[in-house]
CSV table of C-alpha atoms in Angstrom, one decimal:
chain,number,residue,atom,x,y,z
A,1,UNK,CA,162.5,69.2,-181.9
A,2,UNK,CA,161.2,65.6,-182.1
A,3,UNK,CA,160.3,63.7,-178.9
A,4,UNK,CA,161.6,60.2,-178.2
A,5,UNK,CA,158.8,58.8,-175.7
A,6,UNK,CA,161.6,55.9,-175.3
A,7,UNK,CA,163.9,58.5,-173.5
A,8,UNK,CA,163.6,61.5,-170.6
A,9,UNK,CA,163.4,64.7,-172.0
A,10,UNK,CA,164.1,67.6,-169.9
A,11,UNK,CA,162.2,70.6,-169.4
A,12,UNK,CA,165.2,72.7,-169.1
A,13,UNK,CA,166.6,71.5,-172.4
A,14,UNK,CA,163.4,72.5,-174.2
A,15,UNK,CA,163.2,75.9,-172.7
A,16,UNK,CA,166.9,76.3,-173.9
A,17,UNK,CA,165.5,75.4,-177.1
A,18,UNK,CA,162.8,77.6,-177.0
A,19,UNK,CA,165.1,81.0,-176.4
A,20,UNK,CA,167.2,79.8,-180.2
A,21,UNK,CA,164.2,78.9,-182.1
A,22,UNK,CA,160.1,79.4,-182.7
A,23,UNK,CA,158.6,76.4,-182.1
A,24,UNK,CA,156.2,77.4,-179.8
A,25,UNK,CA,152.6,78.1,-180.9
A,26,UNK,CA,151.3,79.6,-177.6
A,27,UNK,CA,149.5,82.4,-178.0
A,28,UNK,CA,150.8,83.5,-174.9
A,29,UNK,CA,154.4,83.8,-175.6
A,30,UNK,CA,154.0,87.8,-176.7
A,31,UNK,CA,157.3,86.7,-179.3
A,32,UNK,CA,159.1,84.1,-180.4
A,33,UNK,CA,162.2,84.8,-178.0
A,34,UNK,CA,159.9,85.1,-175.0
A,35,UNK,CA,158.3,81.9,-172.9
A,36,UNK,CA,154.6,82.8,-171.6
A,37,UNK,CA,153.1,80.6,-168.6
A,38,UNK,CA,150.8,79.0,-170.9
A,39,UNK,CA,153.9,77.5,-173.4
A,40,UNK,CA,155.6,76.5,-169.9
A,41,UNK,CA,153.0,74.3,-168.6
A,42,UNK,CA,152.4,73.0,-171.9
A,43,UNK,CA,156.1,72.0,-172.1
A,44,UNK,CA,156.0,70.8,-168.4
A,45,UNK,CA,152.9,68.9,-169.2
A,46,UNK,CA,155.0,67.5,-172.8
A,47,UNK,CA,158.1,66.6,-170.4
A,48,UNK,CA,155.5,64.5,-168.3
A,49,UNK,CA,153.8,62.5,-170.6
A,50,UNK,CA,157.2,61.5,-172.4
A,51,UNK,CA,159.0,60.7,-169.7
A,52,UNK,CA,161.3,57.4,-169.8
A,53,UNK,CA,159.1,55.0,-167.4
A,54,UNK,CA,162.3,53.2,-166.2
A,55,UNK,CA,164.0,56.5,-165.5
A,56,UNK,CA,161.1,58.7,-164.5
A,57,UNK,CA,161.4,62.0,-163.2
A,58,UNK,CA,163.1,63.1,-160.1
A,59,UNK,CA,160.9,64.0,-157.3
A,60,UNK,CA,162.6,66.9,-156.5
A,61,UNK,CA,163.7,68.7,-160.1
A,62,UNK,CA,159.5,68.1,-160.5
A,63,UNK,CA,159.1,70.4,-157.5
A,64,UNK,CA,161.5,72.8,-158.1
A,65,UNK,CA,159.9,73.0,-162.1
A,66,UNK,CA,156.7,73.6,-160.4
A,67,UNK,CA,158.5,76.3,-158.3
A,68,UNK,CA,160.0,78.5,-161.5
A,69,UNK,CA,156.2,78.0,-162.9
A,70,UNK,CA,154.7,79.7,-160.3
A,71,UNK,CA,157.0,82.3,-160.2
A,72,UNK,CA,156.4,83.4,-164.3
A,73,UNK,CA,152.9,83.1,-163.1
A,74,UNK,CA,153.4,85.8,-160.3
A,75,UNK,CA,155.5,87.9,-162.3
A,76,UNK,CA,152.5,88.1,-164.8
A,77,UNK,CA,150.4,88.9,-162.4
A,78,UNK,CA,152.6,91.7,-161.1
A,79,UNK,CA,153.4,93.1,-164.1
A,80,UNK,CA,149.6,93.2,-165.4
A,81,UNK,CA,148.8,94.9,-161.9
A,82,UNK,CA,151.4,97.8,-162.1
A,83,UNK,CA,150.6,98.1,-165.8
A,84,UNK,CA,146.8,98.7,-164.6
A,85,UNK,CA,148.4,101.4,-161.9
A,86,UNK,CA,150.1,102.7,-164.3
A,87,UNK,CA,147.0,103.2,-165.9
A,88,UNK,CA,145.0,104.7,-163.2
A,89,UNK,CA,147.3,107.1,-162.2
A,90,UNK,CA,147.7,108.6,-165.7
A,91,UNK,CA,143.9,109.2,-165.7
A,92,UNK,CA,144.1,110.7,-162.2
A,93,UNK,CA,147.2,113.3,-163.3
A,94,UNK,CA,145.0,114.1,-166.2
A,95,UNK,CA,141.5,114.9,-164.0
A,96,UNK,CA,144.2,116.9,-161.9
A,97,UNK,CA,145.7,118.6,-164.4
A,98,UNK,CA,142.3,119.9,-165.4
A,99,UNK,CA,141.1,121.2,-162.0
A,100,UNK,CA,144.1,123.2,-161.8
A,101,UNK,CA,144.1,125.8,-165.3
A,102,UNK,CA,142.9,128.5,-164.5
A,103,UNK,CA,143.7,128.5,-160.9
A,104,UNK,CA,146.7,130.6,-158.4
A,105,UNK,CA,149.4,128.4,-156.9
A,106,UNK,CA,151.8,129.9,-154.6
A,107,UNK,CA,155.5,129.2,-155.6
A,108,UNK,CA,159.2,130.2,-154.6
A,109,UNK,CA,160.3,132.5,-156.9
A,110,UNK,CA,161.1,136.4,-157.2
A,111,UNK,CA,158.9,137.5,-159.8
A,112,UNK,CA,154.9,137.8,-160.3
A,113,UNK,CA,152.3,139.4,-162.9
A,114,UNK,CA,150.5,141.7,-160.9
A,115,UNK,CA,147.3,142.7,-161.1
A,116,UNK,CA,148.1,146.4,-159.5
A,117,UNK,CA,144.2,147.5,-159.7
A,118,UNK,CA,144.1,145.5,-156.0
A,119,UNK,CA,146.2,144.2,-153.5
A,120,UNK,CA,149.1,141.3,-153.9
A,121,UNK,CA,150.0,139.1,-151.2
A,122,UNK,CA,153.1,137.1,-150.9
A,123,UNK,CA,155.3,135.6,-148.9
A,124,UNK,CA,158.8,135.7,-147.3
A,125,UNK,CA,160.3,132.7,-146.1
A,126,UNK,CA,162.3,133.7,-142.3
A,127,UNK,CA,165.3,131.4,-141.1
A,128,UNK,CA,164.9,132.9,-137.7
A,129,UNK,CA,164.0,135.6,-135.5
A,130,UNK,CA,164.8,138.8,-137.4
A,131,UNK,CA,164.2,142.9,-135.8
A,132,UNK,CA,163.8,144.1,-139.3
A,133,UNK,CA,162.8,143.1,-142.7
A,134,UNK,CA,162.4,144.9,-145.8
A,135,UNK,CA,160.6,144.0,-149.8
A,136,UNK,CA,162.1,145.8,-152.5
A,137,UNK,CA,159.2,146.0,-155.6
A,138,UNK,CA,160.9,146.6,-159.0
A,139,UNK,CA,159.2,146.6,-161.8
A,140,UNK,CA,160.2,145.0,-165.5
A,141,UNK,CA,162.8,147.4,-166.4
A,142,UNK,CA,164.7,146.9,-163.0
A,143,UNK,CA,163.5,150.7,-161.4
A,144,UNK,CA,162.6,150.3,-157.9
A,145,UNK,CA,158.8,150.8,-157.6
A,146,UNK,CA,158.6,150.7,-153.6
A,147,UNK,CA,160.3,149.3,-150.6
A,148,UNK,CA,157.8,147.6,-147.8
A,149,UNK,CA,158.7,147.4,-144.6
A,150,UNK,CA,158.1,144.5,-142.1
A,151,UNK,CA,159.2,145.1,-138.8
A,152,UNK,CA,160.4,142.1,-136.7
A,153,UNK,CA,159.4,138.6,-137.5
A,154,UNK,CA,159.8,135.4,-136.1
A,155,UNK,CA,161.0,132.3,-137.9
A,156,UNK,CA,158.7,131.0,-140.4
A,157,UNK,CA,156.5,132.5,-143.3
A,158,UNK,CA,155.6,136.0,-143.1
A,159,UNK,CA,152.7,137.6,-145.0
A,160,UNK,CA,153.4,141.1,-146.9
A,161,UNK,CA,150.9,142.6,-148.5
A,162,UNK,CA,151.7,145.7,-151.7
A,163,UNK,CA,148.9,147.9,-152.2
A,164,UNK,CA,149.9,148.4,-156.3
A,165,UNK,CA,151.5,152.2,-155.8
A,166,UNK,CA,154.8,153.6,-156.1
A,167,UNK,CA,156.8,155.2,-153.3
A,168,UNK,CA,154.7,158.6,-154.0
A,169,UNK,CA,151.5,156.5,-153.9
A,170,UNK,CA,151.0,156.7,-157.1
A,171,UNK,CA,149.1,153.5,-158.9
A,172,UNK,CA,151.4,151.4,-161.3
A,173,UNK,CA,150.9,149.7,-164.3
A,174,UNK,CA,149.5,146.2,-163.9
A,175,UNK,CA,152.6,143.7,-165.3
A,176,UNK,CA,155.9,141.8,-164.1
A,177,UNK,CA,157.5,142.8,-161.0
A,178,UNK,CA,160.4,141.3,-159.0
A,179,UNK,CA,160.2,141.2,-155.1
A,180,UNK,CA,163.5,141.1,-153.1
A,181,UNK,CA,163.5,140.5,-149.6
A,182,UNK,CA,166.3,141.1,-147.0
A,183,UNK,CA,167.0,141.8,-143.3
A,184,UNK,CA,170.4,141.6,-141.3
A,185,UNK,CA,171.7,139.2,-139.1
A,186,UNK,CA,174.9,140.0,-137.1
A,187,UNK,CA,175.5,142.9,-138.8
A,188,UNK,CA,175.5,141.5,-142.2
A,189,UNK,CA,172.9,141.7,-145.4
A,190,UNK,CA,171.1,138.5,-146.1
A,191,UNK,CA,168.7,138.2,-148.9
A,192,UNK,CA,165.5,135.6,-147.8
A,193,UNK,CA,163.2,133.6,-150.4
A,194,UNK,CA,159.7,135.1,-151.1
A,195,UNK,CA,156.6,133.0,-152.0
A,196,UNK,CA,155.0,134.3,-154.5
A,197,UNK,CA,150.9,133.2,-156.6
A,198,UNK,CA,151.3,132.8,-159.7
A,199,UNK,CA,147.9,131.7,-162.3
A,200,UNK,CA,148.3,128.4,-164.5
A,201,UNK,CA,147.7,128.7,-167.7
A,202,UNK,CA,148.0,125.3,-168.8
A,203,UNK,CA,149.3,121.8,-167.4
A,204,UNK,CA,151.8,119.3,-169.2
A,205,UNK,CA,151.5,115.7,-168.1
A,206,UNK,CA,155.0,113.7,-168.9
A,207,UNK,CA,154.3,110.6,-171.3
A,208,UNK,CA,156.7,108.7,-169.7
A,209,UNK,CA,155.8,108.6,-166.1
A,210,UNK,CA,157.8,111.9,-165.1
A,211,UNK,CA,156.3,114.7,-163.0
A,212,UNK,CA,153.3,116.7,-164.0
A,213,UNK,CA,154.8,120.1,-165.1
A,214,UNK,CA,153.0,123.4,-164.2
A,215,UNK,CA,153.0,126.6,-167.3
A,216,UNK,CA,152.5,129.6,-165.0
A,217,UNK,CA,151.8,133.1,-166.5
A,218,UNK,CA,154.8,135.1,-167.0
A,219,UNK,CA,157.3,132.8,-164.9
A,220,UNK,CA,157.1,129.4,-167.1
A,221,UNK,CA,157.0,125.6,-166.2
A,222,UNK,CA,157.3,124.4,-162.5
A,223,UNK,CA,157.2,121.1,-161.3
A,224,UNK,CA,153.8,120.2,-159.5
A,225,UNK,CA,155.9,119.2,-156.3
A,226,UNK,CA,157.2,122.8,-156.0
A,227,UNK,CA,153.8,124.0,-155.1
A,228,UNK,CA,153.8,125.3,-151.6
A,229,UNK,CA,149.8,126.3,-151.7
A,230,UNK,CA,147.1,126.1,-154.7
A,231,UNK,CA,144.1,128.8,-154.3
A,232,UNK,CA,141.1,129.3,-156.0
């Protein structure tokens, strides 16, 4: 677009060039359809210097070009910030993501590997006050292994430990088993949530910002934020 240095040219008419054609060498721009602070000031600077002297530029539209100028500035700014958050935080989920294979995180869930050659402790989550509560252990095929008793609880998280033996006392094969827990509350059956360990095998971190996923043995993926407790 030529430039008539005997007539005003108006910034805003050159940036509504700018968005139909590639005229603009700034290396700043990242492509031809988009306007980097660098090309702006440089058109800014352009509208300036060719200004008509007997019509020069209104005080005001100068100001209020000065205005959108600073404002593509701080957007640049901003968006080179979060891009270097972005950034960080990807590093930091990876160092995380490390430090936890290998490790036991406690979960809400049903079912566990067990190790039956010593003790497994879990968890069972109580709405309220309760006489009675029971766990029901039942192995992979669905056969009741043993029924642990609880006695009374108050609300909250109550520890249960199984010793690895059958109802006879007999030691079990170390593998899956499922852990049901329920009491009764006005007369009626209700079945409470158990937390359960659980050891991660591996970690996969989302390439698109989402949440870091957890692969526990034997139970799958879980997302990082469903972790009540991570052990040793």
């Amino acid at each position: 677009m030529a430039i008539d240095s005997t007539s005003g040219v108006n910034l805003s008419d050159v940036l509504a060039a700018s968005g139909s054609t590639s005229t603009s060498k700034s290396t700043a721009a990242t492509d031809n359809s988009a306007l980097g602070k660098d090309a702006f000031l440089q058109l800014l600077v352009t509208q300036m210097q060719n200004q008509n002297p007997l019509e020069p530029q209104d005080n005001g539209e100068f100001v209020a070009q000065l205005a959108q100028f600073s404002s593509l500035e701080g957007i640049t700014s901003l968006n080179d910030s979060v891009n270097s958050i972005t950034s960080s935080l990807g590093s930091s989920q990876a160092l995380q993501a490390s430090s936890l294979v290998g490790r036991s995180v406690v979960v809400q869930n049903d079912t566990a590997v067990v190790d039956t050659t010593k003790s497994f402790t879990g968890s069972v989550v109580v709405p309220q006050s309760i006489d009675s509560a029971s766990v029901v252990v039942k192995d992979a095929s669905g056969n009741t292994v043993k029924t642990i008793e609880m006695g009374s609880q108050a609300a909250g998280n109550a520890q249960f430990i199984w010793d690895g033996t059958n109802a006879k006392g007999e030691a079990v094969d170390p593998g899956s088993y499922t852990f049901t827990a329920t009491t009764t509350v006005d007369g009626e059956s209700l079945q409470m949530n158990t937390l359960l360990p659980a050891a991660v095998t591996s970690v996969t971190i989302s390439q698109t910002g989402g949440e870091m996923m957890l692969n526990l043995a034997g139970l799958g993926q879980v997302a990082l934020s469903k972790v009540q407790t991570i052990g040793i």
